[in-house]
XYZ file of C-alpha atoms in Angstrom:
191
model
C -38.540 -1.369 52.209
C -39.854 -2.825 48.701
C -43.544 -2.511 49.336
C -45.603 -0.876 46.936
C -47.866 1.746 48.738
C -51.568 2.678 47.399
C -52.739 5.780 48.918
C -56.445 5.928 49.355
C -56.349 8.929 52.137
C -55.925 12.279 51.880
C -52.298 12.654 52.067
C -51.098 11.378 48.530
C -46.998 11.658 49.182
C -46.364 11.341 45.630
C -44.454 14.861 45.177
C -47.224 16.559 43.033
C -48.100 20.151 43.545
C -51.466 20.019 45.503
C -52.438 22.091 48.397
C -50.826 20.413 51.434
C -53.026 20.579 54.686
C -51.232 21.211 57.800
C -51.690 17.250 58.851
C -49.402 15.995 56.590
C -46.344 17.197 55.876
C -44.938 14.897 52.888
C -43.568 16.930 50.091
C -40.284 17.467 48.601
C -38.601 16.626 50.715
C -35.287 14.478 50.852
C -37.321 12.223 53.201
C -34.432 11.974 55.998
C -36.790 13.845 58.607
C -38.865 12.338 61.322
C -42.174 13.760 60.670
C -43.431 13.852 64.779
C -47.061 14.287 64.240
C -49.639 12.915 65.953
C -51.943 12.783 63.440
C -54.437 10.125 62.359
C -54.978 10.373 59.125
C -51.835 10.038 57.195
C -50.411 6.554 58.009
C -48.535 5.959 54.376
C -48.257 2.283 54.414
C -49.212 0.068 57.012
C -47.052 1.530 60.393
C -48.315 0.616 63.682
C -47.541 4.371 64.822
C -49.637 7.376 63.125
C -46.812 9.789 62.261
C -46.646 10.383 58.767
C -43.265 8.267 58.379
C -43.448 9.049 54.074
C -40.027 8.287 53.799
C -38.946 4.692 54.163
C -39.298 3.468 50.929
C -37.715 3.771 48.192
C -39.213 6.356 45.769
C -41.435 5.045 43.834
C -43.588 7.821 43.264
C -42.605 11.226 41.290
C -39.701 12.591 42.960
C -38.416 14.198 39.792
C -37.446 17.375 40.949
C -34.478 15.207 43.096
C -34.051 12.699 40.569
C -33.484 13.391 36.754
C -36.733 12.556 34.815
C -37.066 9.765 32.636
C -34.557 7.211 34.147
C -31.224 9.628 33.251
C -28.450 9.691 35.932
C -25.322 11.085 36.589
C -21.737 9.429 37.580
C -18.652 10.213 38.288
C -15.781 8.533 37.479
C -12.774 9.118 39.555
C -9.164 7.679 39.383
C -5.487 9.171 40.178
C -3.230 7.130 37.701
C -3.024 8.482 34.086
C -4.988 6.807 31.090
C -3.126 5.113 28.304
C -4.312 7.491 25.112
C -4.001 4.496 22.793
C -6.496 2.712 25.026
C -8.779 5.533 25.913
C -9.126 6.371 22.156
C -10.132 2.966 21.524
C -12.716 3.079 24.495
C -14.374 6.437 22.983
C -14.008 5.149 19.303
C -15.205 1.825 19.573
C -16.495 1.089 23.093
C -18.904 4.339 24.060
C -21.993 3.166 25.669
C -24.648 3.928 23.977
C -26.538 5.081 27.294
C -24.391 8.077 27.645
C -25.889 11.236 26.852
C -23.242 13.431 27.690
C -19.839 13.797 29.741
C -17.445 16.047 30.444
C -14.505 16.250 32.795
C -10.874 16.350 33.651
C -8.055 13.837 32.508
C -4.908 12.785 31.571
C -2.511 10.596 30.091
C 0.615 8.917 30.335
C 2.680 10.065 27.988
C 1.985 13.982 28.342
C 1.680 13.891 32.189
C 1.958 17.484 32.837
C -0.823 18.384 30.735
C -4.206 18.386 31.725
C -7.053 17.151 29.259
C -10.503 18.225 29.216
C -12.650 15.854 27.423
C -16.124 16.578 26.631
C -18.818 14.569 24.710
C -22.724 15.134 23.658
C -24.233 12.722 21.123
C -22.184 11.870 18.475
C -19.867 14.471 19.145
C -16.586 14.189 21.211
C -13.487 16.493 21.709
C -10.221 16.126 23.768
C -8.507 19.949 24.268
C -5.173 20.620 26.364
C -6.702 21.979 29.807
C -3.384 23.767 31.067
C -0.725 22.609 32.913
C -1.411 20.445 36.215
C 0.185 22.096 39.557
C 2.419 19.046 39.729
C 3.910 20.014 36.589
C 5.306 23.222 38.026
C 8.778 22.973 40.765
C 7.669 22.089 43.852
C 8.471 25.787 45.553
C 5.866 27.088 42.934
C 3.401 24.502 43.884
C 3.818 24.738 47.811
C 3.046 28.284 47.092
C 0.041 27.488 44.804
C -1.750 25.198 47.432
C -0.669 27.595 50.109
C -3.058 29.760 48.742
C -5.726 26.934 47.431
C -6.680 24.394 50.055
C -8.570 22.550 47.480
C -5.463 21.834 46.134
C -4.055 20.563 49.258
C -7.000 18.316 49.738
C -6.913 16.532 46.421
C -2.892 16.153 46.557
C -2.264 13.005 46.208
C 1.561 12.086 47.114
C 2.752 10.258 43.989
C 0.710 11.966 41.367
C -0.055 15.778 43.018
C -3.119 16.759 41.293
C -3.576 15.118 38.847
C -6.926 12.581 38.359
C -8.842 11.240 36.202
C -12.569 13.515 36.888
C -15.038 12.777 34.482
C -18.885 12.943 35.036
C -21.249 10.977 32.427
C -24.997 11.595 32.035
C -27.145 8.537 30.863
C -29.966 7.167 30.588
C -29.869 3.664 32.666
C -26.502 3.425 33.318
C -24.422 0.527 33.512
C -21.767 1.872 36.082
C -20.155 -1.046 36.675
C -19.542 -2.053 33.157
C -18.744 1.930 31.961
C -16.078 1.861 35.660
C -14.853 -1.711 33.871
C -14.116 -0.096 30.500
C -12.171 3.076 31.996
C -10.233 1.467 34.291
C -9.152 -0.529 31.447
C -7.756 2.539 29.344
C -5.407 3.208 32.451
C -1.853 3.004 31.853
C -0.383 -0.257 33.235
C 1.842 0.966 36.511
């Protein structure tokens, strides 16, 4: 629902911190409640039915305590196969998006695939350091015995590369994800 709501009664949903009256219960919420009240006088955009249904639009009021102020996001980026470190040095070097405030995460590369990289990045700075060895790394009767006693592990085992991914989470301010998923998947290592 695109429409553009002006509130002229007294229940202004727009998240700020007034006194709520009992009659209308639209606050911080995550808006995926059915508010069931029969109450008159909180009808936030034209509904035939009188129950306070604040949450079928799309935000455009001051939710900033659920969304990041200012436009800034968060995204993960999330692969299996291992990044070609020629490539991926050229993305950081020469391709960063400006847009990206910060981002830090797990990866790793092709030709030191038992090694896990954690690569980290806020303004101009950037820095790749060795994260430890990845479970795959170890013989599989050390492993079994590993994600015996982490099911995490077992979850995120993947069967051709065991553990290892590609986890990195960027912060920016309006985001291109699309381009920034274009750009990473092309520092992966051709199979």
């Amino acid at each position: 629902h695109h429409h553009e709501h002006h509130h002229h009664h007294d229940c202004d949903c727009d998240g700020s911190h007034h006194a709520h009256e009992e009659h209308c219960d639209c606050h911080e919420h995550e808006h995926e409640h059915e508010h069931e009240h029969e109450h008159h006088d909180c009808d936030c955009h034209e509904h035939e039915h009188h129950d306070c249904h604040c949450h079928e639009h799309e935000h455009h009021h001051e939710h900033h305590h659920h969304e990041a102020p200012f436009g800034i996001e968060t995204f993960l980026y999330y692969r299996r196969g291992p990044f070609d470190m020629n490539k991926f040095d050229y993305f950081v070097t020469k391709q960063w998006p400006k847009e990206i405030l910060r981002a830090k995460g797990l990866c790793w590369f092709e030709d030191n695939p038992d090694m896990s990289c954690i690569f980290e990045q806020a303004g101009e700075q950037k820095q790749l350091t060795e994260g430890g060895y990845w479970y795959a790394a170890a013989p599989p009767q050390e492993w079994m015995e590993i994600v015996a006693q982490d099911p995490k592990a077992r979850d995120d085992w993947d069967e051709k590369y065991g553990d290892r991914m590609q986890k990195i989470v960027f912060i920016g301010k309006h985001l291109d994800k699309h381009h920034l998923i274009h750009l990473l998947d092309n520092c992966l290592a051709s199979e």
